[in-house]
Short mmCIF file of C-alpha atoms and ligand atoms in Angstrom, two decimals:
data_model
loop_
_atom_site.label_atom_id
_atom_site.label_comp_id
_atom_site.label_asym_id
_atom_site.label_seq_id
_atom_site.Cartn_x
_atom_site.Cartn_y
_atom_site.Cartn_z
CA UNK Y 1 106.31 224.73 65.79
CA UNK Y 2 105.09 222.85 68.82
CA UNK Y 3 105.64 219.09 69.12
CA UNK Y 4 102.02 218.04 68.66
CA UNK Y 5 101.65 220.12 65.49
CA UNK Y 6 104.86 218.67 64.03
CA UNK Y 7 103.73 215.11 64.86
CA UNK Y 8 100.36 215.84 63.23
CA UNK Y 9 102.22 216.96 60.07
CA UNK Y 10 103.85 213.54 59.92
CA UNK Y 11 101.01 211.13 60.80
CA UNK Y 12 97.88 213.28 60.40
CA UNK Y 13 96.02 215.18 63.10
CA UNK Y 14 93.55 212.32 63.80
CA UNK Y 15 96.41 210.06 64.74
CA UNK Y 16 97.92 212.23 67.46
CA UNK Y 17 95.92 211.76 70.65
CA UNK Y 18 96.21 214.42 73.34
CA UNK Y 19 92.80 214.18 74.98
CA UNK Y 20 93.03 212.48 78.43
CA UNK Y 21 90.15 210.08 77.76
CA UNK Y 22 91.51 209.00 74.38
CA UNK Y 23 94.98 208.51 75.87
CA UNK Y 24 93.86 206.51 78.92
CA UNK Y 25 93.95 202.94 77.46
CA UNK Y 26 97.53 203.50 76.28
CA UNK Y 27 98.76 204.68 79.67
CA UNK Y 28 98.12 201.70 81.88
CA UNK Y 29 99.12 198.05 81.53
CA UNK Y 30 97.05 194.86 81.24
CA UNK Y 31 97.66 193.93 84.87
CA UNK Y 32 96.67 197.41 86.08
CA UNK Y 33 99.97 197.65 87.95
CA UNK Y 34 101.54 200.63 86.17
CA UNK Y 35 100.25 204.05 85.17
CA UNK Y 36 102.00 206.66 83.04
CA UNK Y 37 101.55 209.99 81.30
CA UNK Y 38 102.42 211.07 77.74
CA UNK Y 39 102.83 214.24 75.70
CA UNK Y 40 100.87 212.45 72.96
CA UNK Y 41 99.87 209.02 71.67
CA UNK Y 42 101.13 208.87 68.09
CA UNK Y 43 99.71 206.33 65.61
CA UNK Y 44 101.80 206.14 62.43
CA UNK Y 45 100.44 204.40 59.33
CA UNK Y 46 103.69 203.46 57.57
CA UNK Y 47 107.37 202.74 58.11
CA UNK Y 48 108.22 206.14 56.61
CA UNK Y 49 105.95 207.85 59.13
CA UNK Y 50 107.68 205.96 61.97
CA UNK Y 51 111.01 207.18 60.58
CA UNK Y 52 109.68 210.76 60.47
CA UNK Y 53 108.51 210.57 64.09
CA UNK Y 54 111.84 209.13 65.26
CA UNK Y 55 113.85 211.81 63.44
CA UNK Y 56 111.75 214.53 65.03
CA UNK Y 57 111.87 213.01 68.53
CA UNK Y 58 115.63 212.54 68.40
CA UNK Y 59 116.15 216.13 67.23
CA UNK Y 60 114.03 217.36 70.15
CA UNK Y 61 115.23 214.71 72.64
CA UNK Y 62 111.72 213.40 73.24
CA UNK Y 63 111.54 209.89 74.76
CA UNK Y 64 109.55 207.33 72.73
CA UNK Y 65 107.74 204.29 74.15
CA UNK Y 66 106.84 201.79 71.40
CA UNK Y 67 103.57 199.99 72.00
CA UNK Y 68 101.69 197.18 70.24
CA UNK Y 69 98.67 195.48 71.81
CA UNK Y 70 99.67 196.69 75.30
CA UNK Y 71 99.48 193.20 76.82
CA UNK Y 72 102.94 193.27 78.39
CA UNK Y 73 103.21 191.41 81.69
CA UNK Y 74 106.23 193.46 82.81
CA UNK Y 75 105.05 197.07 82.35
CA UNK Y 76 107.18 197.19 79.20
CA UNK Y 77 104.90 199.43 77.14
CA UNK Y 78 103.83 201.94 79.82
CA UNK Y 79 105.60 205.33 79.96
CA UNK Y 80 106.73 206.93 83.22
CA UNK Y 81 104.70 209.65 84.95
CA UNK Y 82 106.77 212.61 83.71
CA UNK Y 83 104.55 213.16 80.65
CA UNK Y 84 107.62 213.91 78.52
CA UNK Y 85 107.45 210.77 76.36
CA UNK Y 86 105.24 209.99 73.41
CA UNK Y 87 103.70 206.54 73.12
CA UNK Y 88 104.25 205.26 69.58
CA UNK Y 89 101.37 202.88 68.93
CA UNK Y 90 101.93 200.60 65.92
CA UNK Y 91 98.41 199.17 65.68
CA UNK Y 92 97.43 201.09 62.51
CA UNK Y 93 100.24 199.26 60.73
CA UNK Y 94 98.41 195.94 60.54
CA UNK Y 95 98.78 194.69 56.97
CA UNK Y 96 99.65 191.16 55.92
CA UNK Y 97 102.10 192.25 53.25
CA UNK Y 98 102.69 188.88 51.50
CA UNK Y 99 102.30 185.12 52.03
CA UNK Y 100 104.68 182.72 50.28
CA UNK Y 101 103.46 179.11 50.69
CA UNK Y 102 106.35 177.74 48.63
CA UNK Y 103 109.06 179.44 50.67
CA UNK Y 104 106.95 178.89 53.83
CA UNK Y 105 107.21 182.53 54.84
CA UNK Y 106 104.95 185.53 55.32
CA UNK Y 107 105.73 189.24 55.56
CA UNK Y 108 103.64 191.32 57.94
CA UNK Y 109 103.47 194.79 59.45
CA UNK Y 110 104.60 194.95 63.08
CA UNK Y 111 101.15 196.10 64.22
CA UNK Y 112 99.38 193.02 62.82
CA UNK Y 113 97.48 191.20 65.57
CA UNK Y 114 98.80 187.68 66.21
CA UNK Y 115 95.39 186.02 65.68
CA UNK Y 116 95.04 187.72 62.27
CA UNK Y 117 98.49 186.47 61.30
CA UNK Y 118 97.52 182.92 62.30
CA UNK Y 119 94.32 183.26 60.20
CA UNK Y 120 96.19 184.55 57.16
CA UNK Y 121 98.64 181.64 57.36
CA UNK Y 122 95.73 179.19 57.62
CA UNK Y 123 93.96 180.76 54.63
CA UNK Y 124 97.11 179.99 52.62
CA UNK Y 125 97.12 176.36 53.83
CA UNK Y 126 100.00 176.97 56.24
CA UNK Y 127 100.48 177.35 60.00
CA UNK Y 128 102.04 180.07 62.15
CA UNK Y 129 102.61 178.40 65.52
CA UNK Y 130 103.04 181.20 68.07
CA UNK Y 131 100.07 180.80 70.41
CA UNK Y 132 99.29 182.61 73.66
CA UNK Y 133 96.38 183.79 75.77
CA UNK Y 134 96.62 187.39 74.51
CA UNK Y 135 96.68 186.43 70.80
CA UNK Y 136 93.44 188.31 70.06
CA UNK Y 137 95.11 191.64 70.86
CA UNK Y 138 98.91 191.31 71.02
CA UNK Y 139 100.87 192.30 67.91
CA UNK Y 140 103.76 190.75 66.02
CA UNK Y 141 105.95 193.78 66.92
CA UNK Y 142 105.26 193.25 70.62
CA UNK Y 143 105.81 189.49 70.27
CA UNK Y 144 109.16 190.20 68.61
CA UNK Y 145 110.23 192.90 71.05
CA UNK Y 146 109.47 190.54 73.94
CA UNK Y 147 110.69 187.39 72.14
CA UNK Y 148 107.37 185.86 73.16
CA UNK Y 149 107.01 182.15 73.88
CA UNK Y 150 103.58 180.70 74.70
CA UNK Y 151 102.11 177.23 74.43
CA UNK Y 152 103.93 175.68 71.45
CA UNK Y 153 107.58 176.56 72.14
CA UNK Y 154 108.36 172.94 72.96
CA UNK Y 155 107.93 172.06 69.31
CA UNK Y 156 108.38 175.30 67.35
CA UNK Y 157 110.52 177.59 69.51
CA UNK Y 158 110.14 181.24 70.60
CA UNK Y 159 109.65 184.26 68.32
CA UNK Y 160 113.39 184.41 67.67
CA UNK Y 161 113.22 180.93 66.14
CA UNK Y 162 110.08 181.79 64.18
CA UNK Y 163 111.51 184.84 62.42
CA UNK Y 164 113.50 185.10 59.20
CA UNK Y 165 113.72 188.85 58.57
CA UNK Y 166 113.02 192.22 60.16
CA UNK Y 167 112.43 195.82 59.18
CA UNK Y 168 113.30 198.35 61.88
CA UNK Y 169 113.58 202.09 62.36
CA UNK Y 170 116.53 203.31 64.43
CA UNK Y 171 116.26 206.21 66.87
CA UNK Y 172 117.90 208.58 64.34
CA UNK Y 173 115.21 207.75 61.77
CA UNK Y 174 117.25 205.42 59.55
CA UNK Y 175 115.38 202.39 58.22
CA UNK Y 176 117.04 198.96 58.11
CA UNK Y 177 115.27 196.77 55.55
CA UNK Y 178 116.24 193.27 56.63
CA UNK Y 179 113.06 191.69 55.25
CA UNK Y 180 114.74 188.66 53.70
CA UNK Y 181 113.31 185.15 53.84
CA UNK Y 182 116.68 183.39 53.74
CA UNK Y 183 117.13 180.30 55.89
CA UNK Y 184 120.91 180.62 55.59
CA UNK Y 185 122.86 183.88 55.76
CA UNK Y 186 126.30 184.01 57.36
CA UNK Y 187 127.32 187.55 56.56
CA UNK Y 188 128.29 188.79 59.99
CA UNK Y 189 126.66 189.81 63.25
CA UNK Y 190 123.03 188.69 63.65
CA UNK Y 191 121.31 192.09 63.98
CA UNK Y 192 117.91 190.43 63.62
CA UNK Y 193 118.48 188.32 66.72
CA UNK Y 194 119.76 191.31 68.67
CA UNK Y 195 116.66 193.38 67.90
CA UNK Y 196 114.33 190.48 68.80
CA UNK Y 197 113.94 190.60 72.57
CA UNK Y 198 115.23 194.19 72.83
CA UNK Y 199 111.91 195.34 74.39
CA UNK Y 200 111.65 198.56 72.40
CA UNK Y 201 114.97 199.87 73.73
CA UNK Y 202 117.10 199.69 70.54
CA UNK Y 203 114.73 200.21 67.61
CA UNK Y 204 111.11 200.33 66.52
CA UNK Y 205 110.19 197.13 64.67
CA UNK Y 206 107.97 197.95 61.69
CA UNK Y 207 107.80 194.67 59.75
CA UNK Y 208 108.86 191.03 59.84
CA UNK Y 209 109.22 187.91 57.73
CA UNK Y 210 107.85 184.97 59.71
CA UNK Y 211 108.37 181.23 59.22
CA UNK Y 212 105.38 179.12 58.25
CA UNK Y 213 104.85 175.39 58.82
CA UNK Y 214 102.53 172.69 57.46
CA UNK Y 215 99.00 172.87 58.95
CA UNK Y 216 98.69 170.14 61.61
CA UNK Y 217 95.72 168.06 60.45
CA UNK Y 218 95.44 165.99 63.60
CA UNK Y 219 95.51 166.97 67.25
CA UNK Y 220 95.17 164.96 70.44
CA UNK Y 221 94.72 166.78 73.72
CA UNK Y 222 94.64 165.43 77.27
CA UNK Y 223 94.05 166.86 80.73
CA UNK Y 224 95.98 164.79 83.24
CA UNK Y 225 95.84 164.66 87.05
CA UNK Y 226 99.13 164.19 88.92
CA UNK Y 227 100.56 164.14 92.42
CA UNK Y 228 103.14 166.87 91.92
CA UNK Y 229 105.73 168.49 89.66
CA UNK Y 230 108.04 165.47 89.99
CA UNK Y 231 105.37 163.25 88.47
CA UNK Y 232 104.92 165.83 85.71
CA UNK Y 233 108.63 165.57 84.84
CA UNK Y 234 108.45 161.76 84.68
CA UNK Y 235 105.41 162.01 82.44
CA UNK Y 236 107.11 164.58 80.20
CA UNK Y 237 110.03 162.27 79.72
CA UNK Y 238 107.88 159.21 78.86
CA UNK Y 239 105.49 161.09 76.54
CA UNK Y 240 108.43 162.61 74.71
CA UNK Y 241 110.08 159.21 74.31
CA UNK Y 242 106.88 157.77 72.79
CA UNK Y 243 105.68 160.75 70.77
CA UNK Y 244 108.86 162.56 69.77
CA UNK Y 245 108.31 165.82 67.90
CA UNK Y 246 104.55 165.35 67.89
CA UNK Y 247 104.60 166.64 71.48
CA UNK Y 248 103.56 170.28 70.96
CA UNK Y 249 102.56 171.48 74.42
CA UNK Y 250 103.12 170.29 77.96
CA UNK Y 251 101.53 172.82 80.32
CA UNK Y 252 101.61 172.52 84.10
CA UNK Y 253 99.18 173.83 86.75
CA UNK Y 254 99.09 173.22 90.48
CA UNK Y 255 95.81 172.36 92.20
CA UNK Y 256 95.79 175.92 93.62
CA UNK Y 257 95.60 177.27 90.04
CA UNK Y 258 92.67 175.02 89.22
CA UNK Y 259 90.81 176.03 92.39
CA UNK Y 260 91.40 179.70 91.55
CA UNK Y 261 89.93 179.25 88.06
CA UNK Y 262 86.89 177.43 89.42
CA UNK Y 263 86.42 180.26 91.93
CA UNK Y 264 86.52 183.04 89.32
CA UNK Y 265 84.98 181.52 86.21
CA UNK Y 266 81.34 180.40 86.33
CA UNK Y 267 81.66 178.40 83.09
CA UNK Y 268 84.94 176.57 83.91
CA UNK Y 269 84.49 172.80 84.37
CA UNK Y 270 87.36 170.49 85.21
CA UNK Y 271 87.42 167.41 82.96
CA UNK Y 272 88.49 165.36 86.01
CA UNK Y 273 86.54 164.65 89.21
CA UNK Y 274 87.99 166.44 92.23
CA UNK Y 275 90.73 169.08 92.03
CA UNK Y 276 94.03 167.11 91.90
CA UNK Y 277 97.28 168.30 93.56
CA UNK Y 278 98.64 169.10 90.08
CA UNK Y 279 97.68 168.75 86.41
CA UNK Y 280 99.16 168.97 82.95
CA UNK Y 281 97.59 169.75 79.61
CA UNK Y 282 99.27 167.72 76.86
CA UNK Y 283 98.85 168.40 73.16
CA UNK Y 284 100.17 166.26 70.31
CA UNK Y 285 99.86 167.37 66.72
CA UNK Y 286 100.70 165.84 63.37
CA UNK Y 287 100.01 166.04 59.68
CA UNK Y 288 98.95 162.37 59.85
CA UNK Y 289 95.56 160.88 60.86
CA UNK Y 290 93.86 161.73 64.14
CA UNK Y 291 93.05 158.18 65.25
CA UNK Y 292 96.70 157.11 65.20
CA UNK Y 293 97.67 160.21 67.14
CA UNK Y 294 94.99 159.68 69.80
CA UNK Y 295 96.03 156.03 70.16
CA UNK Y 296 99.61 157.14 70.67
CA UNK Y 297 98.56 159.53 73.45
CA UNK Y 298 96.30 156.91 75.05
CA UNK Y 299 99.19 154.44 74.99
CA UNK Y 300 101.55 156.87 76.69
CA UNK Y 301 98.97 157.73 79.36
CA UNK Y 302 97.94 154.10 79.99
CA UNK Y 303 101.56 153.22 80.68
CA UNK Y 304 101.85 156.18 83.08
CA UNK Y 305 98.65 155.13 84.92
CA UNK Y 306 100.09 151.65 85.35
CA UNK Y 307 103.33 152.96 86.80
CA UNK Y 308 101.29 155.30 89.04
CA UNK Y 309 102.78 158.46 87.60
CA UNK Y 310 99.30 159.56 86.50
CA UNK Y 311 96.31 159.67 88.86
CA UNK Y 312 93.64 160.24 86.23
CA UNK Y 313 93.36 161.50 82.65
CA UNK Y 314 90.76 162.81 80.20
CA UNK Y 315 91.34 162.86 76.44
CA UNK Y 316 89.40 165.48 74.47
CA UNK Y 317 86.79 163.79 72.25
CA UNK Y 318 86.65 166.66 69.75
CA UNK Y 319 87.96 170.15 68.99
CA UNK Y 320 85.35 171.78 71.22
CA UNK Y 321 86.52 169.80 74.23
CA UNK Y 322 90.15 170.45 73.41
CA UNK Y 323 89.42 174.20 73.34
CA UNK Y 324 87.68 173.91 76.72
CA UNK Y 325 90.84 172.26 78.16
CA UNK Y 326 92.93 175.14 76.81
CA UNK Y 327 90.49 177.72 78.21
CA UNK Y 328 91.19 176.35 81.69
CA UNK Y 329 94.94 176.67 81.19
CA UNK Y 330 94.75 180.13 79.62
CA UNK Y 331 92.30 181.34 82.26
CA UNK Y 332 94.86 181.34 85.08
CA UNK Y 333 96.15 184.90 84.43
CA UNK Y 334 92.66 186.38 84.42
CA UNK Y 335 91.71 184.46 87.59
CA UNK Y 336 94.85 185.83 89.27
CA UNK Y 337 93.89 189.41 88.37
CA UNK Y 338 90.43 188.85 89.82
CA UNK Y 339 91.81 187.41 93.04
CA UNK Y 340 94.19 190.28 93.84
CA UNK Y 341 97.54 191.85 93.17
CA UNK Y 342 99.99 189.00 92.68
CA UNK Y 343 103.77 189.23 92.85
CA UNK Y 344 104.57 187.85 89.38
CA UNK Y 345 107.63 185.86 88.39
CA UNK Y 346 108.44 184.33 85.03
CA UNK Y 347 111.43 182.10 85.59
CA UNK Y 348 113.16 179.36 83.68
CA UNK Y 349 115.42 176.69 85.13
CA UNK Y 350 116.82 173.51 83.58
CA UNK Y 351 113.85 171.18 83.02
CA UNK Y 352 115.24 168.48 85.31
CA UNK Y 353 115.52 171.02 88.17
CA UNK Y 354 111.93 172.25 88.01
CA UNK Y 355 110.33 170.11 90.71
CA UNK Y 356 113.20 170.83 93.06
CA UNK Y 357 112.87 174.56 92.29
CA UNK Y 358 109.14 174.57 93.11
CA UNK Y 359 109.68 172.72 96.41
CA UNK Y 360 112.56 174.99 97.46
CA UNK Y 361 110.85 178.25 96.41
CA UNK Y 362 107.56 177.24 98.11
CA UNK Y 363 109.35 176.42 101.36
CA UNK Y 364 111.40 179.64 101.32
CA UNK Y 365 108.55 182.05 100.54
CA UNK Y 366 106.23 180.42 103.07
CA UNK Y 367 108.95 180.66 105.73
CA UNK Y 368 109.41 184.37 104.93
CA UNK Y 369 105.71 185.17 104.65
CA UNK Y 370 103.50 182.57 106.36
CA UNK Y 371 100.19 182.17 104.55
CA UNK Y 372 101.46 183.49 101.20
CA UNK Y 373 99.77 181.56 98.34
CA UNK Y 374 101.99 180.28 95.49
CA UNK Y 375 100.02 179.95 92.24
CA UNK Y 376 102.42 178.05 90.01
CA UNK Y 377 101.82 177.18 86.38
CA UNK Y 378 103.48 177.39 83.02
CA UNK Y 379 105.30 175.80 80.18
CA UNK Y 380 106.90 172.88 82.02
CA UNK Y 381 108.23 171.34 78.83
CA UNK Y 382 110.29 174.53 78.25
CA UNK Y 383 111.54 174.78 81.84
CA UNK Y 384 109.43 177.94 82.24
CA UNK Y 385 107.21 178.51 85.28
CA UNK Y 386 104.98 181.47 86.11
CA UNK Y 387 105.64 181.50 89.83
CA UNK Y 388 102.95 183.88 91.09
CA UNK Y 389 102.44 184.75 94.74
CA UNK Y 390 99.14 185.94 96.19
CA UNK Y 391 98.87 187.62 99.60
CA UNK Y 392 97.78 185.56 102.57
CA UNK Y 393 93.99 185.64 102.96
CA UNK Y 394 92.88 188.95 104.42
CA UNK Y 395 96.25 190.70 103.94
CA UNK Y 396 95.97 194.26 102.59
CA UNK Y 397 97.47 195.18 99.20
CA UNK Y 398 99.76 197.69 100.91
CA UNK Y 399 101.08 195.11 103.40
CA UNK Y 400 101.75 192.62 100.63
CA UNK Y 401 103.35 195.25 98.36
CA UNK Y 402 105.83 196.00 101.15
CA UNK Y 403 106.77 192.30 101.35
CA UNK Y 404 106.87 191.62 97.61
CA UNK Y 405 110.46 192.75 96.89
CA UNK Y 406 111.83 190.34 99.49
CA UNK Y 407 109.71 187.48 98.11
CA UNK Y 408 110.92 188.31 94.61
CA UNK Y 409 114.53 188.18 95.79
CA UNK Y 410 113.89 184.74 97.30
CA UNK Y 411 112.29 183.40 94.10
CA UNK Y 412 115.05 184.83 91.93
CA UNK Y 413 117.79 183.52 94.21
CA UNK Y 414 116.33 180.00 93.94
CA UNK Y 415 116.26 180.54 90.17
CA UNK Y 416 119.84 181.78 89.87
CA UNK Y 417 121.17 179.04 92.16
CA UNK Y 418 120.06 176.65 89.40
CA UNK Y 419 121.55 178.78 86.63
CA UNK Y 420 118.08 179.86 85.58
CA UNK Y 421 116.68 183.10 84.14
CA UNK Y 422 114.49 185.72 85.87
CA UNK Y 423 112.55 186.28 82.65
CA UNK Y 424 111.80 183.33 80.40
CA UNK Y 425 109.28 185.07 78.12
CA UNK Y 426 107.63 188.20 79.57
CA UNK Y 427 110.72 190.41 79.44
CA UNK Y 428 112.37 192.62 82.04
CA UNK Y 429 110.28 195.75 81.31
CA UNK Y 430 110.05 197.92 84.43
CA UNK Y 431 108.88 195.09 86.69
CA UNK Y 432 112.25 193.34 86.90
CA UNK Y 433 114.70 196.09 86.06
CA UNK Y 434 115.89 196.51 89.65
CA UNK Y 435 116.75 192.80 89.79
CA UNK Y 436 119.10 192.95 86.78
CA UNK Y 437 122.27 193.93 88.70
CA UNK Y 438 121.68 191.06 91.15
CA UNK Y 439 120.95 188.46 88.50
CA UNK Y 440 123.11 189.38 85.47
CA UNK Y 441 126.89 189.28 85.37
CA UNK Y 442 128.52 192.77 85.33
CA UNK Y 443 130.20 191.96 82.01
CA UNK Y 444 126.82 191.17 80.43
CA UNK Y 445 125.28 194.41 81.70
CA UNK Y 446 128.33 196.30 80.49
CA UNK Y 447 128.05 194.89 76.98
CA UNK Y 448 124.32 195.56 76.89
CA UNK Y 449 124.87 199.18 77.94
CA UNK Y 450 127.48 199.61 75.19
CA UNK Y 451 125.00 198.32 72.62
CA UNK Y 452 122.30 200.62 73.97
CA UNK Y 453 124.63 203.62 73.65
CA UNK Y 454 125.59 202.61 70.11
CA UNK Y 455 122.01 202.36 68.84
CA UNK Y 456 120.36 204.98 71.07
CA UNK Y 457 123.06 207.45 72.20
CA UNK Y 458 120.56 209.85 73.77
CA UNK Y 459 118.70 207.10 75.68
CA UNK Y 460 115.34 208.02 74.15
CA UNK Y 461 113.86 204.61 73.33
CA UNK Y 462 111.76 203.11 76.11
CA UNK Y 463 113.75 204.67 78.98
CA UNK Y 464 113.64 202.93 82.35
CA UNK Y 465 112.96 199.53 80.81
CA UNK Y 466 115.25 196.50 80.59
CA UNK Y 467 118.50 198.22 81.64
CA UNK Y 468 119.02 199.69 85.11
CA UNK Y 469 120.74 203.08 85.29
CA UNK Y 470 124.51 202.59 85.78
CA UNK Y 471 125.80 203.08 89.33
CA UNK Y 472 127.94 206.26 89.54
CA UNK Y 473 131.36 205.69 91.12
P1 FAD H 1 103.18 195.47 74.14
O1 FAD H 1 102.64 195.03 75.44
O2 FAD H 1 102.51 196.61 73.48
O3 FAD H 1 104.73 195.72 74.24
C1 FAD H 1 105.59 194.76 74.79
C2 FAD H 1 107.05 195.27 74.68
O4 FAD H 1 107.41 195.37 73.31
C3 FAD H 1 107.26 196.68 75.24
O5 FAD H 1 108.56 196.75 75.75
C4 FAD H 1 107.12 197.58 74.02
O6 FAD H 1 107.84 198.80 74.17
C5 FAD H 1 107.74 196.71 72.95
N1 FAD H 1 107.16 196.90 71.61
C6 FAD H 1 105.88 196.71 71.21
N2 FAD H 1 105.77 196.88 69.89
C7 FAD H 1 107.01 197.21 69.44
C8 FAD H 1 107.55 197.51 68.17
N3 FAD H 1 106.79 197.50 67.08
N4 FAD H 1 108.87 197.81 68.08
C9 FAD H 1 109.66 197.81 69.17
N5 FAD H 1 109.21 197.53 70.40
C10 FAD H 1 107.89 197.22 70.53
N6 FAD H 1 103.89 186.19 76.68
C11 FAD H 1 104.51 185.05 76.34
O7 FAD H 1 105.66 185.09 75.91
N7 FAD H 1 103.87 183.83 76.45
C12 FAD H 1 102.60 183.72 76.88
O8 FAD H 1 102.07 182.62 76.99
C13 FAD H 1 101.92 184.93 77.20
N8 FAD H 1 100.63 184.88 77.58
C14 FAD H 1 99.99 186.03 77.88
C15 FAD H 1 98.64 185.95 78.26
C16 FAD H 1 97.94 187.10 78.57
C17 FAD H 1 96.49 186.99 78.97
C18 FAD H 1 98.60 188.35 78.52
C19 FAD H 1 97.88 189.62 78.86
C20 FAD H 1 99.94 188.44 78.14
C21 FAD H 1 100.64 187.29 77.83
N9 FAD H 1 101.98 187.33 77.46
C22 FAD H 1 102.62 186.17 77.10
C23 FAD H 1 102.78 188.59 77.55
C24 FAD H 1 103.12 189.41 76.32
O9 FAD H 1 104.53 189.31 76.07
C25 FAD H 1 102.50 189.04 75.03
O10 FAD H 1 101.12 189.21 75.20
C26 FAD H 1 102.97 189.82 73.77
O11 FAD H 1 104.22 189.33 73.33
C27 FAD H 1 103.06 191.32 73.87
O12 FAD H 1 102.66 191.88 72.62
P2 FAD H 1 102.01 193.34 72.55
O13 FAD H 1 101.79 193.67 71.11
O14 FAD H 1 100.84 193.43 73.42
O15 FAD H 1 103.20 194.22 73.11
C1 2HG H 2 100.75 182.24 80.36
O1 2HG H 2 101.56 181.35 80.15
C2 2HG H 2 101.21 183.67 80.30
O2 2HG H 2 99.55 182.00 80.57
C3 2HG H 2 100.80 184.52 81.50
O3 2HG H 2 102.56 183.75 80.02
C4 2HG H 2 101.45 184.12 82.80
O4 2HG H 2 99.98 185.48 84.17
C5 2HG H 2 101.07 184.91 84.07
O5 2HG H 2 101.90 184.92 85.00
ZN1 ZN H 3 103.52 181.86 79.68
#
């Protein structure tokens, strides 16, 4: 029987898409950088159906590209152009399976949309802290596969730290039910932590047990103008000393980011007068009362104004204003897309080295490509910067695309010099795969390849992503 008919037997005919128009949204990425082709888009409705699809695809040696909300920033969920692969879309599997307010845990399907998971936690009087610009469409499976970070990592950690248990399907169709909610379990190798961050190359994640936290009842949010990244680091250190764990987010943007947002969003309004050289968005949260929290933030900022670390600051007067501050920060990616095709980098370096990194990377890329426009923002408190480069004004896409690999090498060299990482949160996907041999130790690549062969001996899961093909001797 042909492949499509067999897949339809497993998931139902309606859930196997072969029509070009129906397939289109699954075959390109959010940034519009990659395009692929597929034998079918397959939309299973249960873990057993995923297992059935994997068994069939392994028997027939059909590549499988797992996909959630398709918001990857590294081309991680887009198949290649061969048309041999199927895209396995998990979005029909979107149930909240259980919420346990006493154990502070919830069990969800991998295709559940992040915003729905946050809402379900809230409805139970609890809080799920992962928060990012794509939360209205990204899924828990994608968040896990990418080990997503976002705006609250400083306080709560990345997806790996927010997860207690996993359910996965292996390429041969076996199901591992690791859906436990244990906080302590020392019974050998941490498979859960290996699968998280594996970018769809080792298994298909079908379910997860997530950690819940108390609902923060108070928030205080400020938009702060600064001279540069050095001032931002001084401010981070003093706010942290005064506010401790209440510091939830510390997000950095250069003046160039703010100008770009103002250019592309008619409704964006800066809470400060003129566009400053740099800015940070600070959020404190607590289960205590709001007045005390706001006073704490005001105190920290007043001290920083006195010592001339801060040029100007606005504190949100209510939730609506706080949301407007966040919209500015989360609008940078969209503004970048509207401006042109950026060379995207997602690096982390030790927090103390961040200002030095920005200065060195800016100088090096401008020397290599005069007029290139660094648009630098990100999660400064986590040591993670989105170091984006836009072409010089008037430069054609083709000209800039020819230059981009060299600029990427420069940015990554500055990163590695400081013992940093070339992907802090977006993953390697296909965007960074060619940089892996330059930036990862051979022993690490070797071990990763051995694991890949163990779990996926025929190399069928998400081929071409994360791991570069080995060099033949
Ligand atoms: P997809 O894009 O569908 O897939 C991502 C990767 O996971 C692919 O490799 C795919 O093969 C794999 N995958 C998906 N589902 C499964 C599964 N069930 N089993 C196995 N593998 C699977 N990321 C951050 O970390 N922090 C941010 O602040 C952030 N902000 C963003 C803002 C915007 C506007 C956008 C568009 C993206 C942002 N991202 C951010 C990037 C992205 O990582 C997240 O949006 C999200 O984690 C991806 O989830 P998804 O469901 O869309 O996954
Ligand atoms: C963010 O922090 C996202 O807003 C997207 O991780 C970053 O567009 C980017 O480079
Ligand atoms: Zn980010």
